[in-house]
Amino acid sequence: MLNFAQIFIEGMLLSVFFCFVILGMLVYNPRLLLNDYPQSIRLSVPPKTPKETKLSKAIGTPFATLLVIAPFISTLYYDEISFIHTFLHPFLVFTIVSLVDLVVLDWLIFCLITPDFLVIPGTQGMKDYKNYRFHFIAFLKGTLVYGVLCIIVAGIRMLI
């Protein structure tokens, strides 16, 4: 049986960690997350420098790995192993993280408040900083990608 309390706690803990890292990267240099900005903003500035690309990868790779692996590890503790449990647990944890990202980071902070630290120099006042639809579509794409990943991992887990 799914443990919804555990799913919620894991989702919220990963959400806090996710928000902390993303906001830290934005405060340090918003260009580190340039690939996550709307296309009109990306096209208005030069591409990432080699140093920015290297730093993005140095932070992003272990960060993404943790976010992906953590929900799957917790499925190992289920007494009853079924495909639906092994799929739903990490998928629901990811959905919580994605919803926090969408509502808090994207819609509230990025679109509504738009603090100066996330505005890339030379793009001040661009209308896509208020593009709620862009972030919702990114949320849907992420949900689809993670859903497929969860199906694959659940299938592998069932074979083990």
PDB file of C-alpha atoms in Angstrom, residues 11-74:
ATOM      1  CA  GLY A  11       8.258  15.496  -1.926  1.00  0.00           C
ATOM      2  CA  MET A  12       8.388  18.494   0.385  1.00  0.00           C
ATOM      3  CA  LEU A  13      11.963  17.795   1.541  1.00  0.00           C
ATOM      4  CA  LEU A  14      13.138  17.479  -2.058  1.00  0.00           C
ATOM      5  CA  SER A  15      11.148  20.619  -2.927  1.00  0.00           C
ATOM      6  CA  VAL A  16      12.908  22.659  -0.246  1.00  0.00           C
ATOM      7  CA  PHE A  17      16.277  21.350  -1.430  1.00  0.00           C
ATOM      8  CA  PHE A  18      15.311  22.037  -5.074  1.00  0.00           C
ATOM      9  CA  CYS A  19      14.182  25.603  -4.314  1.00  0.00           C
ATOM     10  CA  PHE A  20      17.329  26.309  -2.282  1.00  0.00           C
ATOM     11  CA  VAL A  21      19.661  25.154  -5.076  1.00  0.00           C
ATOM     12  CA  ILE A  22      17.734  26.880  -7.878  1.00  0.00           C
ATOM     13  CA  LEU A  23      17.421  30.175  -5.999  1.00  0.00           C
ATOM     14  CA  GLY A  24      21.098  29.978  -5.051  1.00  0.00           C
ATOM     15  CA  MET A  25      22.071  29.518  -8.688  1.00  0.00           C
ATOM     16  CA  LEU A  26      19.850  32.432  -9.749  1.00  0.00           C
ATOM     17  CA  VAL A  27      21.277  34.754  -7.089  1.00  0.00           C
ATOM     18  CA  TYR A  28      24.842  33.781  -8.011  1.00  0.00           C
ATOM     19  CA  ASN A  29      24.317  34.067 -11.780  1.00  0.00           C
ATOM     20  CA  PRO A  30      20.933  33.685 -13.510  1.00  0.00           C
ATOM     21  CA  ARG A  31      22.722  32.767 -16.732  1.00  0.00           C
ATOM     22  CA  LEU A  32      23.570  29.395 -15.158  1.00  0.00           C
ATOM     23  CA  LEU A  33      19.915  28.503 -15.792  1.00  0.00           C
ATOM     24  CA  LEU A  34      19.705  30.256 -19.161  1.00  0.00           C
ATOM     25  CA  ASN A  35      18.399  27.101 -20.867  1.00  0.00           C
ATOM     26  CA  ASP A  36      15.333  27.197 -18.585  1.00  0.00           C
ATOM     27  CA  TYR A  37      14.331  30.722 -19.613  1.00  0.00           C
ATOM     28  CA  PRO A  38      11.763  31.429 -22.354  1.00  0.00           C
ATOM     29  CA  GLN A  39      13.216  31.408 -25.858  1.00  0.00           C
ATOM     30  CA  SER A  40      12.805  35.145 -26.452  1.00  0.00           C
ATOM     31  CA  ILE A  41      14.975  35.853 -23.403  1.00  0.00           C
ATOM     32  CA  ARG A  42      17.582  33.232 -24.394  1.00  0.00           C
ATOM     33  CA  LEU A  43      17.816  34.726 -27.881  1.00  0.00           C
ATOM     34  CA  SER A  44      18.318  38.254 -26.468  1.00  0.00           C
ATOM     35  CA  VAL A  45      21.588  37.454 -24.743  1.00  0.00           C
ATOM     36  CA  PRO A  46      24.865  35.811 -25.769  1.00  0.00           C
ATOM     37  CA  PRO A  47      25.138  32.047 -25.196  1.00  0.00           C
ATOM     38  CA  LYS A  48      26.613  30.783 -21.958  1.00  0.00           C
ATOM     39  CA  THR A  49      30.335  31.211 -21.617  1.00  0.00           C
ATOM     40  CA  PRO A  50      32.429  28.042 -21.276  1.00  0.00           C
ATOM     41  CA  LYS A  51      32.851  28.880 -17.573  1.00  0.00           C
ATOM     42  CA  GLU A  52      29.059  29.226 -17.099  1.00  0.00           C
ATOM     43  CA  THR A  53      28.445  25.965 -18.965  1.00  0.00           C
ATOM     44  CA  LYS A  54      31.023  24.136 -16.849  1.00  0.00           C
ATOM     45  CA  LEU A  55      29.577  25.506 -13.591  1.00  0.00           C
ATOM     46  CA  SER A  56      25.998  24.676 -14.685  1.00  0.00           C
ATOM     47  CA  LYS A  57      27.043  21.072 -15.294  1.00  0.00           C
ATOM     48  CA  ALA A  58      29.078  20.873 -12.080  1.00  0.00           C
ATOM     49  CA  ILE A  59      26.043  21.909 -10.032  1.00  0.00           C
ATOM     50  CA  GLY A  60      23.287  20.482 -12.203  1.00  0.00           C
ATOM     51  CA  THR A  61      24.513  16.927 -12.732  1.00  0.00           C
ATOM     52  CA  PRO A  62      24.783  15.820  -9.077  1.00  0.00           C
ATOM     53  CA  PHE A  63      21.669  17.855  -8.238  1.00  0.00           C
ATOM     54  CA  ALA A  64      19.569  16.189 -10.959  1.00  0.00           C
ATOM     55  CA  THR A  65      20.979  12.776 -10.073  1.00  0.00           C
ATOM     56  CA  LEU A  66      19.904  13.181  -6.450  1.00  0.00           C
ATOM     57  CA  LEU A  67      16.437  14.373  -7.425  1.00  0.00           C
ATOM     58  CA  VAL A  68      15.973  11.364  -9.701  1.00  0.00           C
ATOM     59  CA  ILE A  69      17.497   8.687  -7.482  1.00  0.00           C
ATOM     60  CA  ALA A  70      16.034   9.674  -4.095  1.00  0.00           C
ATOM     61  CA  PRO A  71      12.377   8.805  -4.826  1.00  0.00           C
ATOM     62  CA  PHE A  72      13.373   5.456  -6.337  1.00  0.00           C
ATOM     63  CA  ILE A  73      15.514   4.490  -3.353  1.00  0.00           C
ATOM     64  CA  SER A  74      12.580   4.877  -1.009  1.00  0.00           C
TER      65      SER A  74
END
